[in-house]
Tab-separated table of C-alpha atoms and ligand atoms in Angstrom:
chain	number	residue	atom	x	y	z
A	1	UNK	CA	137.509	53.805	-88.509
A	2	UNK	CA	134.329	55.395	-87.218
A	3	UNK	CA	131.475	52.972	-87.993
A	4	UNK	CA	131.924	49.249	-87.360
A	5	UNK	CA	130.082	47.852	-90.342
A	6	UNK	CA	130.740	47.002	-93.981
A	7	UNK	CA	132.794	50.078	-94.873
A	8	UNK	CA	134.584	50.496	-91.526
A	9	UNK	CA	135.498	46.839	-91.208
A	10	UNK	CA	136.268	46.687	-94.931
A	11	UNK	CA	138.800	49.489	-94.572
A	12	UNK	CA	140.508	47.771	-91.634
A	13	UNK	CA	140.714	44.490	-93.539
A	14	UNK	CA	142.007	46.140	-96.696
A	15	UNK	CA	144.680	47.975	-94.702
A	16	UNK	CA	145.912	44.677	-93.249
A	17	UNK	CA	145.797	42.951	-96.651
A	18	UNK	CA	147.933	45.738	-98.064
A	19	UNK	CA	150.500	45.257	-95.327
A	20	UNK	CA	149.676	47.909	-92.736
A	21	UNK	CA	150.995	46.639	-89.399
A	22	UNK	CA	150.208	49.607	-87.127
A	23	UNK	CA	147.347	50.105	-84.694
A	24	UNK	CA	143.746	50.007	-85.860
A	25	UNK	CA	140.741	51.121	-83.862
A	26	UNK	CA	137.192	50.493	-85.050
A	27	UNK	CA	134.584	52.555	-83.216
A	28	UNK	CA	130.925	51.530	-83.441
A	29	UNK	CA	127.761	53.018	-81.955
A	30	UNK	CA	126.037	49.634	-81.765
A	31	UNK	CA	127.012	47.043	-79.191
A	32	UNK	CA	127.244	44.319	-81.795
A	33	UNK	CA	130.243	43.043	-83.708
A	34	UNK	CA	130.044	43.946	-87.416
A	35	UNK	CA	127.114	42.345	-89.220
A	36	UNK	CA	125.748	42.477	-92.719
A	37	UNK	CA	122.605	44.429	-93.577
A	38	UNK	CA	121.276	42.864	-96.820
A	39	UNK	CA	120.072	39.697	-95.013
A	40	UNK	CA	118.095	41.832	-92.555
A	41	UNK	CA	115.214	42.390	-94.991
A	42	UNK	CA	115.522	38.871	-96.425
A	43	UNK	CA	116.743	35.821	-94.475
A	44	UNK	CA	116.685	37.376	-90.993
A	45	UNK	CA	113.262	38.952	-91.494
A	46	UNK	CA	111.776	35.762	-92.918
A	47	UNK	CA	113.191	33.733	-90.038
A	48	UNK	CA	115.274	31.558	-92.396
A	49	UNK	CA	118.403	32.733	-90.544
A	50	UNK	CA	118.994	33.231	-86.881
A	51	UNK	CA	120.158	36.834	-86.354
A	52	UNK	CA	123.716	35.743	-85.429
A	53	UNK	CA	124.209	34.366	-88.920
A	54	UNK	CA	124.273	37.912	-90.271
A	55	UNK	CA	127.658	38.459	-88.596
A	56	UNK	CA	130.190	39.662	-91.150
A	57	UNK	CA	133.131	37.708	-89.712
A	58	UNK	CA	133.776	34.982	-87.188
A	59	UNK	CA	135.321	35.847	-83.823
A	60	UNK	CA	138.555	34.188	-85.000
A	61	UNK	CA	138.707	36.303	-88.145
A	62	UNK	CA	138.154	39.471	-86.119
A	63	UNK	CA	140.876	38.424	-83.665
A	64	UNK	CA	143.241	37.792	-86.554
A	65	UNK	CA	142.608	41.322	-87.779
A	66	UNK	CA	144.312	42.588	-84.651
A	67	UNK	CA	142.144	45.691	-84.408
A	68	UNK	CA	140.680	47.196	-81.292
A	69	UNK	CA	136.876	47.255	-81.467
A	70	UNK	CA	135.333	49.973	-79.320
A	71	UNK	CA	131.623	49.159	-79.475
A	72	UNK	CA	128.471	50.655	-78.002
A	73	UNK	CA	129.990	54.124	-77.985
A	74	UNK	CA	129.047	56.681	-80.648
A	75	UNK	CA	131.408	59.319	-81.980
A	76	UNK	CA	130.091	62.764	-81.076
A	77	UNK	CA	132.691	65.038	-82.660
A	78	UNK	CA	135.790	65.109	-84.832
A	79	UNK	CA	138.729	67.491	-84.869
A	80	UNK	CA	140.077	66.929	-88.384
A	81	UNK	CA	143.319	68.859	-87.849
A	82	UNK	CA	144.231	66.940	-84.692
A	83	UNK	CA	142.592	63.741	-86.024
A	84	UNK	CA	140.842	63.135	-82.722
A	85	UNK	CA	137.400	61.669	-82.259
A	86	UNK	CA	135.402	62.229	-79.091
A	87	UNK	CA	132.795	59.719	-78.068
A	88	UNK	CA	129.532	59.762	-76.124
A	89	UNK	CA	131.185	57.884	-73.265
A	90	UNK	CA	133.881	60.555	-72.995
A	91	UNK	CA	136.731	58.807	-74.805
A	92	UNK	CA	139.126	60.763	-76.980
A	93	UNK	CA	140.630	58.577	-79.701
A	94	UNK	CA	143.590	59.951	-81.627
A	95	UNK	CA	145.014	58.622	-84.888
A	96	UNK	CA	147.182	59.526	-87.850
A	97	UNK	CA	144.148	59.053	-90.061
A	98	UNK	CA	140.398	58.784	-89.554
A	99	UNK	CA	137.913	57.024	-91.833
A	100	UNK	CA	134.291	58.142	-91.613
A	101	UNK	CA	131.977	55.182	-92.246
A	102	UNK	CA	128.862	55.880	-90.209
A	103	UNK	CA	126.304	54.928	-92.861
A	104	UNK	CA	122.714	56.128	-92.782
A	105	UNK	CA	119.737	56.680	-90.537
A	106	UNK	CA	116.183	55.895	-91.671
A	107	UNK	CA	113.831	58.795	-92.282
A	108	UNK	CA	110.616	58.812	-90.314
A	109	UNK	CA	107.120	59.984	-91.075
A	110	UNK	CA	105.680	63.060	-89.395
A	111	UNK	CA	103.774	61.900	-86.332
A	112	UNK	CA	105.640	58.598	-86.201
A	113	UNK	CA	107.237	59.410	-82.849
A	114	UNK	CA	107.329	56.317	-80.688
A	115	UNK	CA	104.021	54.872	-81.861
A	116	UNK	CA	103.798	51.162	-81.135
A	117	UNK	CA	103.453	48.984	-84.184
A	118	UNK	CA	105.499	51.290	-86.427
A	119	UNK	CA	108.890	49.977	-87.541
A	120	UNK	CA	111.926	51.055	-89.516
A	121	UNK	CA	114.588	48.631	-90.728
A	122	UNK	CA	118.254	49.537	-90.601
A	123	UNK	CA	119.840	47.595	-87.743
A	124	UNK	CA	119.838	43.991	-86.625
A	125	UNK	CA	117.807	45.048	-83.580
A	126	UNK	CA	115.246	46.602	-85.956
A	127	UNK	CA	115.097	43.331	-87.913
A	128	UNK	CA	114.606	41.221	-84.794
A	129	UNK	CA	111.850	43.550	-83.557
A	130	UNK	CA	110.103	43.572	-86.936
A	131	UNK	CA	110.424	39.804	-87.284
A	132	UNK	CA	108.722	39.385	-83.904
A	133	UNK	CA	105.952	41.796	-84.858
A	134	UNK	CA	105.342	40.119	-88.246
A	135	UNK	CA	104.924	36.810	-86.445
A	136	UNK	CA	101.875	38.270	-84.665
A	137	UNK	CA	100.541	40.451	-87.492
A	138	UNK	CA	97.637	39.747	-89.797
A	139	UNK	CA	97.804	43.029	-91.699
A	140	UNK	CA	101.003	44.805	-92.662
A	141	UNK	CA	101.308	48.128	-94.465
A	142	UNK	CA	104.684	49.072	-95.909
A	143	UNK	CA	105.121	52.777	-96.623
A	144	UNK	CA	107.754	53.440	-99.279
A	145	UNK	CA	107.923	51.524	-102.584
A	146	UNK	CA	111.675	51.717	-103.172
A	147	UNK	CA	114.078	48.791	-102.913
A	148	UNK	CA	113.823	48.250	-99.165
A	149	UNK	CA	110.055	48.763	-98.903
A	150	UNK	CA	109.388	46.334	-101.743
A	151	UNK	CA	111.725	43.737	-100.208
A	152	UNK	CA	110.012	44.017	-96.841
A	153	UNK	CA	106.590	43.733	-98.493
A	154	UNK	CA	107.755	40.600	-100.317
A	155	UNK	CA	109.062	39.016	-97.122
A	156	UNK	CA	105.913	39.932	-95.163
A	157	UNK	CA	103.598	38.591	-97.874
A	158	UNK	CA	105.634	35.392	-98.196
A	159	UNK	CA	105.278	34.861	-94.467
A	160	UNK	CA	101.497	34.904	-94.837
A	161	UNK	CA	100.579	38.442	-93.730
A	162	UNK	CA	97.974	40.414	-95.646
A	163	UNK	CA	100.376	43.008	-97.061
A	164	UNK	CA	99.920	46.423	-98.670
A	165	UNK	CA	102.657	48.480	-100.306
A	166	UNK	CA	102.219	52.254	-100.615
A	167	UNK	CA	104.604	54.762	-102.140
A	168	UNK	CA	105.254	57.793	-104.281
A	169	UNK	CA	106.935	55.972	-107.141
A	170	UNK	CA	104.616	55.094	-110.056
A	171	UNK	CA	105.620	51.430	-109.697
A	172	UNK	CA	107.806	49.682	-107.131
A	173	UNK	CA	111.483	50.485	-107.759
A	174	UNK	CA	110.585	52.605	-110.807
A	175	UNK	CA	113.217	55.175	-109.823
A	176	UNK	CA	115.907	52.528	-109.580
A	177	UNK	CA	114.885	50.264	-112.501
A	178	UNK	CA	112.756	52.430	-114.793
A	179	UNK	CA	109.000	52.156	-115.271
A	180	UNK	CA	109.018	49.110	-117.571
A	181	UNK	CA	110.891	46.858	-115.137
A	182	UNK	CA	109.121	48.555	-112.206
A	183	UNK	CA	105.873	47.401	-113.857
A	184	UNK	CA	107.171	43.826	-113.833
A	185	UNK	CA	108.002	44.149	-110.131
A	186	UNK	CA	104.419	45.366	-109.558
A	187	UNK	CA	103.055	42.303	-111.388
A	188	UNK	CA	105.315	40.037	-109.371
A	189	UNK	CA	104.029	41.548	-106.130
A	190	UNK	CA	100.410	41.357	-107.332
A	191	UNK	CA	100.822	37.669	-108.229
A	192	UNK	CA	102.021	37.094	-104.694
A	193	UNK	CA	99.072	38.843	-103.101
A	194	UNK	CA	100.548	42.280	-102.249
A	195	UNK	CA	97.949	45.068	-102.521
A	196	UNK	CA	99.620	48.075	-104.081
A	197	UNK	CA	99.034	51.806	-103.949
A	198	UNK	CA	101.620	53.483	-106.160
A	199	UNK	CA	102.029	57.159	-106.953
A	200	UNK	CA	100.634	58.155	-103.593
A	201	UNK	CA	102.036	59.420	-100.344
A	202	UNK	CA	100.540	58.889	-96.937
A	203	UNK	CA	98.296	61.479	-95.295
A	204	UNK	CA	98.885	60.276	-91.754
A	205	UNK	CA	99.429	57.341	-89.474
A	206	UNK	CA	96.154	56.406	-87.807
A	207	UNK	CA	96.440	55.359	-84.184
A	208	UNK	CA	94.488	54.549	-81.087
A	209	UNK	CA	96.273	55.985	-78.107
A	210	UNK	CA	99.921	55.046	-78.607
A	211	UNK	CA	99.353	52.187	-81.069
A	212	UNK	CA	99.218	52.528	-84.851
A	213	UNK	CA	96.110	50.969	-86.361
A	214	UNK	CA	96.550	51.953	-89.969
A	215	UNK	CA	97.617	54.420	-92.603
A	216	UNK	CA	95.412	57.099	-94.144
A	217	UNK	CA	95.974	57.858	-97.839
A	218	UNK	CA	95.360	61.325	-99.308
A	219	UNK	CA	92.177	59.882	-100.890
A	220	UNK	CA	90.846	59.390	-97.343
A	221	UNK	CA	91.034	55.603	-97.583
A	222	UNK	CA	92.448	53.990	-94.452
A	223	UNK	CA	94.538	50.847	-94.802
A	224	UNK	CA	94.192	49.022	-91.493
A	225	UNK	CA	97.393	47.589	-90.067
A	226	UNK	CA	98.724	45.689	-87.078
A	227	UNK	CA	102.236	46.587	-88.263
A	228	UNK	CA	103.357	49.584	-90.306
A	229	UNK	CA	106.843	49.558	-91.809
A	230	UNK	CA	108.253	52.938	-92.785
A	231	UNK	CA	110.820	52.617	-95.588
A	232	UNK	CA	110.933	56.143	-96.985
A	233	UNK	CA	114.679	56.456	-97.437
A	234	UNK	CA	117.564	57.429	-95.242
A	235	UNK	CA	119.850	60.339	-94.486
A	236	UNK	CA	123.601	60.135	-93.888
A	237	UNK	CA	124.521	59.680	-90.213
A	238	UNK	CA	126.749	62.732	-90.182
A	239	UNK	CA	125.104	64.950	-87.557
A	240	UNK	CA	128.064	64.262	-85.251
A	241	UNK	CA	130.311	66.016	-87.792
A	242	UNK	CA	128.508	69.375	-87.888
A	243	UNK	CA	131.144	71.064	-85.743
A	244	UNK	CA	134.075	69.483	-87.608
A	245	UNK	CA	134.294	72.061	-90.381
A	246	UNK	CA	134.117	69.280	-92.978
A	247	UNK	CA	131.818	69.892	-95.921
A	248	UNK	CA	128.563	68.033	-95.355
A	249	UNK	CA	126.028	67.971	-98.151
A	250	UNK	CA	123.932	64.823	-98.243
A	251	UNK	CA	126.989	62.953	-96.964
A	252	UNK	CA	130.625	63.726	-96.276
A	253	UNK	CA	131.875	65.546	-99.347
A	254	UNK	CA	135.171	64.081	-100.587
A	255	UNK	CA	137.517	64.432	-103.520
A	256	UNK	CA	138.069	61.698	-106.105
A	257	UNK	CA	140.362	59.878	-103.678
A	258	UNK	CA	137.585	59.787	-101.035
A	259	UNK	CA	139.495	62.332	-98.966
A	260	UNK	CA	137.475	64.845	-96.944
A	261	UNK	CA	140.493	66.627	-95.372
A	262	UNK	CA	144.162	65.816	-94.767
A	263	UNK	CA	144.193	62.388	-93.139
A	264	UNK	CA	140.384	62.163	-93.108
A	265	UNK	CA	138.571	59.892	-95.561
A	266	UNK	CA	135.010	58.628	-95.970
A	267	UNK	CA	133.652	55.335	-97.280
A	268	UNK	CA	130.320	53.617	-97.779
A	269	UNK	CA	126.793	54.973	-97.615
A	270	UNK	CA	127.828	58.191	-95.840
A	271	UNK	CA	130.447	59.264	-98.412
A	272	UNK	CA	129.720	61.653	-101.266
A	273	UNK	CA	132.811	61.648	-103.389
A	274	UNK	CA	133.832	63.063	-106.744
A	275	UNK	CA	133.363	60.339	-109.368
A	276	UNK	CA	135.752	61.180	-112.179
A	277	UNK	CA	133.828	59.109	-114.735
A	278	UNK	CA	130.657	61.062	-114.016
A	279	UNK	CA	132.290	64.385	-113.418
A	280	UNK	CA	130.076	64.888	-110.358
A	281	UNK	CA	129.829	64.033	-106.695
A	282	UNK	CA	127.875	60.842	-106.036
A	283	UNK	CA	126.815	58.835	-103.030
A	284	UNK	CA	125.891	55.168	-103.367
A	285	UNK	CA	123.808	53.191	-100.915
A	286	UNK	CA	124.794	49.644	-101.672
A	287	UNK	CA	126.731	46.827	-100.174
A	288	UNK	CA	129.309	46.279	-102.899
A	289	UNK	CA	130.251	49.932	-102.898
A	290	UNK	CA	130.935	49.855	-99.140
A	291	UNK	CA	133.631	47.191	-99.597
A	292	UNK	CA	135.075	48.535	-102.836
A	293	UNK	CA	135.282	52.093	-101.577
A	294	UNK	CA	136.891	50.841	-98.364
A	295	UNK	CA	139.579	49.220	-100.541
A	296	UNK	CA	140.218	52.474	-102.386
A	297	UNK	CA	140.411	54.404	-99.110
A	298	UNK	CA	142.869	51.883	-97.656
A	299	UNK	CA	145.070	52.173	-100.743
A	300	UNK	CA	145.087	55.967	-100.508
A	301	UNK	CA	145.765	55.889	-96.766
A	302	UNK	CA	148.885	53.894	-97.517
A	303	UNK	CA	150.188	56.451	-99.975
A	304	UNK	CA	148.382	55.307	-103.114
A	305	UNK	CA	146.711	57.580	-105.609
A	306	UNK	CA	143.480	55.783	-106.422
A	307	UNK	CA	140.665	57.790	-107.964
A	308	UNK	CA	137.580	55.762	-107.094
A	309	UNK	CA	135.304	55.536	-110.156
A	310	UNK	CA	133.334	52.284	-110.117
A	311	UNK	CA	130.408	51.157	-112.233
A	312	UNK	CA	127.650	51.218	-109.562
A	313	UNK	CA	126.195	47.809	-108.720
A	314	UNK	CA	123.419	46.594	-106.478
A	315	UNK	CA	121.158	43.609	-106.134
A	316	UNK	CA	117.760	43.019	-104.622
A	317	UNK	CA	115.671	39.918	-103.964
A	318	UNK	CA	111.893	40.142	-104.451
A	319	UNK	CA	110.083	36.854	-103.821
A	320	UNK	CA	111.881	34.281	-105.979
A	321	UNK	CA	113.379	36.905	-108.290
A	322	UNK	CA	116.966	37.994	-107.939
A	323	UNK	CA	117.690	41.306	-109.633
A	324	UNK	CA	121.186	42.640	-110.340
A	325	UNK	CA	121.766	46.152	-111.619
A	326	UNK	CA	125.022	47.436	-113.109
A	327	UNK	CA	125.218	51.160	-113.792
A	328	UNK	CA	122.357	53.533	-113.028
A	329	UNK	CA	119.256	53.223	-115.232
A	330	UNK	CA	118.164	56.679	-116.391
A	331	UNK	CA	114.529	57.727	-116.285
A	332	UNK	CA	112.871	57.179	-119.642
A	333	UNK	CA	115.827	55.255	-121.096
A	334	UNK	CA	115.171	52.817	-123.915
A	335	UNK	CA	115.154	49.261	-122.515
A	336	UNK	CA	115.976	46.241	-124.700
A	337	UNK	CA	115.835	42.615	-123.584
A	338	UNK	CA	118.988	40.993	-124.948
A	339	UNK	CA	118.576	37.533	-123.392
A	340	UNK	CA	115.604	35.582	-122.096
A	341	UNK	CA	112.103	37.045	-121.913
A	342	UNK	CA	109.592	38.410	-119.445
A	343	UNK	CA	107.226	35.436	-119.769
A	344	UNK	CA	109.962	32.953	-118.924
A	345	UNK	CA	110.827	34.929	-115.782
A	346	UNK	CA	114.496	35.283	-116.736
A	347	UNK	CA	116.048	38.033	-118.817
A	348	UNK	CA	118.810	40.557	-119.230
A	349	UNK	CA	117.776	44.139	-119.994
A	350	UNK	CA	120.120	46.757	-121.415
A	351	UNK	CA	119.319	50.432	-120.906
A	352	UNK	CA	120.268	53.197	-123.295
A	353	UNK	CA	119.969	51.791	-126.835
A	354	UNK	CA	123.137	52.156	-128.891
A	355	UNK	CA	125.025	53.668	-125.951
A	356	UNK	CA	124.182	51.373	-123.049
A	357	UNK	CA	124.554	52.874	-119.616
A	358	UNK	CA	123.032	50.151	-117.424
A	359	UNK	CA	122.392	46.407	-117.466
A	360	UNK	CA	119.819	44.543	-115.392
A	361	UNK	CA	119.594	40.821	-114.739
A	362	UNK	CA	116.237	39.304	-113.726
A	363	UNK	CA	117.090	35.832	-112.482
A	364	UNK	CA	120.053	35.887	-114.906
A	365	UNK	CA	122.985	36.967	-112.798
A	366	UNK	CA	125.810	35.429	-114.782
A	367	UNK	CA	124.587	36.694	-118.135
A	368	UNK	CA	123.937	40.183	-116.750
A	369	UNK	CA	127.484	40.343	-115.439
A	370	UNK	CA	128.794	39.369	-118.870
A	371	UNK	CA	126.769	42.101	-120.586
A	372	UNK	CA	127.848	44.622	-117.966
A	373	UNK	CA	131.429	44.353	-119.223
A	374	UNK	CA	130.361	46.552	-122.130
A	375	UNK	CA	129.652	49.405	-119.704
A	376	UNK	CA	132.466	51.823	-119.331
A	377	UNK	CA	132.721	53.596	-116.015
A	378	UNK	CA	132.112	56.817	-117.858
A	379	UNK	CA	129.068	55.489	-119.694
A	380	UNK	CA	127.581	54.037	-116.529
A	381	UNK	CA	128.363	57.109	-114.571
A	382	UNK	CA	126.803	59.397	-117.115
A	383	UNK	CA	123.457	58.271	-115.694
V	1	FAD	C1	117.703	46.072	-94.547
V	1	FAD	C2	118.740	46.404	-95.582
V	1	FAD	C3	118.845	45.608	-96.732
V	1	FAD	C4	119.812	45.907	-97.687
V	1	FAD	N1	119.885	45.124	-98.817
V	1	FAD	C5	120.791	45.409	-99.754
V	1	FAD	C6	120.887	44.617	-100.927
V	1	FAD	O1	120.129	43.668	-101.134
V	1	FAD	N2	121.840	44.933	-101.847
V	1	FAD	C7	122.703	45.973	-101.659
V	1	FAD	O2	123.539	46.239	-102.539
V	1	FAD	N3	122.655	46.740	-100.552
V	1	FAD	C8	121.714	46.480	-99.603
V	1	FAD	N4	121.642	47.255	-98.475
V	1	FAD	C9	122.577	48.395	-98.328
V	1	FAD	C10	123.874	47.969	-97.651
V	1	FAD	O3	123.619	47.179	-96.538
V	1	FAD	C11	124.644	49.227	-97.266
V	1	FAD	O4	125.004	49.861	-98.467
V	1	FAD	C12	125.876	48.958	-96.426
V	1	FAD	O5	125.513	48.397	-95.204
V	1	FAD	C13	126.661	50.258	-96.198
V	1	FAD	O6	127.705	50.021	-95.311
V	1	FAD	P1	128.296	51.201	-94.424
V	1	FAD	O7	129.351	50.539	-93.585
V	1	FAD	O8	128.624	52.355	-95.254
V	1	FAD	O9	127.093	51.686	-93.494
V	1	FAD	P2	126.276	50.905	-92.382
V	1	FAD	O10	126.178	49.458	-92.756
V	1	FAD	O11	125.030	51.659	-92.138
V	1	FAD	O12	127.196	51.010	-91.084
V	1	FAD	C14	127.433	52.196	-90.414
V	1	FAD	C15	127.764	51.873	-88.975
V	1	FAD	O13	128.161	53.057	-88.316
V	1	FAD	C16	127.573	53.093	-87.042
V	1	FAD	N5	127.470	54.487	-86.610
V	1	FAD	C17	126.568	55.427	-86.975
V	1	FAD	N6	126.828	56.600	-86.370
V	1	FAD	C18	127.917	56.397	-85.598
V	1	FAD	C19	128.674	57.223	-84.739
V	1	FAD	N7	128.364	58.510	-84.531
V	1	FAD	N8	129.733	56.687	-84.089
V	1	FAD	C20	130.061	55.387	-84.283
V	1	FAD	N9	129.380	54.541	-85.087
V	1	FAD	C21	128.326	55.053	-85.759
V	1	FAD	C22	126.227	52.434	-87.225
V	1	FAD	O14	125.739	51.938	-85.989
V	1	FAD	C23	126.563	51.319	-88.217
V	1	FAD	O15	126.901	50.123	-87.575
V	1	FAD	C24	120.685	46.991	-97.494
V	1	FAD	C25	120.571	47.792	-96.344
V	1	FAD	C26	119.599	47.505	-95.394
V	1	FAD	C27	119.475	48.373	-94.157
């Protein structure tokens, strides 16, 4: 397994659960044992959790897995035919099968370079650094109004910083949830004091010497900042595979069984596989997919024939609202509230009228899950 996080560890665990007794090696670029990323923008960033609590498994559980963890050493190339992986430290690891689970890298803004006061959030180290900076900051600007940017803005505002959220989407999370629910997220953020600038990019980062002091909008307005968080999406961490001959196209391109080549599979955020329900290649960036896809890969590694075709699912926490999304809401889809209401702060929304393709729970997790049973993989995937 290349990548020692949700998908890499998940594959190792699923292999053991399914009875594989041979050798397992998990190679990770970071020095840390596997940890979970969703708490990084929530409990770790707010300070409610110490960073260690984000660990995915206890030491004992990792020992029981009986896998060799090679950490702090990045893979630099793969020979798919020989199934060998070379690492930055000069190791050559050989195996009967290789699973590519290297996740994503955050995009940066032009001019971001190494400016002080500008943060991204992908790793636990990023979260610890940002947490420290938020503790000192009076004014925070978050660039990017997708899921991660909005979560970070919520956490920063809740911790007392004067927070602004800027991004290209017409409302926060509008691409993920549609404009109607995105509008509710905007109201939620406004109620909690977040200043919002939607439908706009950023002209440039303003800085004095090597320290960012704000963000200039195309209108010329400058939003002053002690801390700028850049959350403008990610790209698959697949640059180390460019010489492998594997097909790379916004991720490792795989067949329906998550197979990129004989004995080479991909799982998690870095995998773009053929979803049979959709009839297209898809790549999902969410936590549940990392574990589920790892399970499918493990089954196929052990001789199974599992076409992986899930109903996509993700959750996000924004202030005191917990949102669950099953399927992929389509832009402009009809949205009907089938339980609860907006005023009461709890509802289930179904997207797609007579042929629902997505279900959203707003502080109504259990009910949303029940409604999601009506989604067929094909219907959800047709998004
Ligand atoms: C801050 C944050 C909050 C999130 N919140 C949510 C949420 O609320 N809900 C949700 O559904 N999802 C959420 N996600 C997404 C979720 O965490 C990811 O979908 C999940 O972590 C994907 O797992 P992965 O193992 O595929 O990739 P990753 O977790 O990115 O792991 C990839 C690992 O591979 C390592 N690696 C990279 N390159 C190499 C290399 N060349 N050699 C060796 N190792 C390498 C990396 O260091 C990393 O440890 C969040 C993500 C972040 C960053």
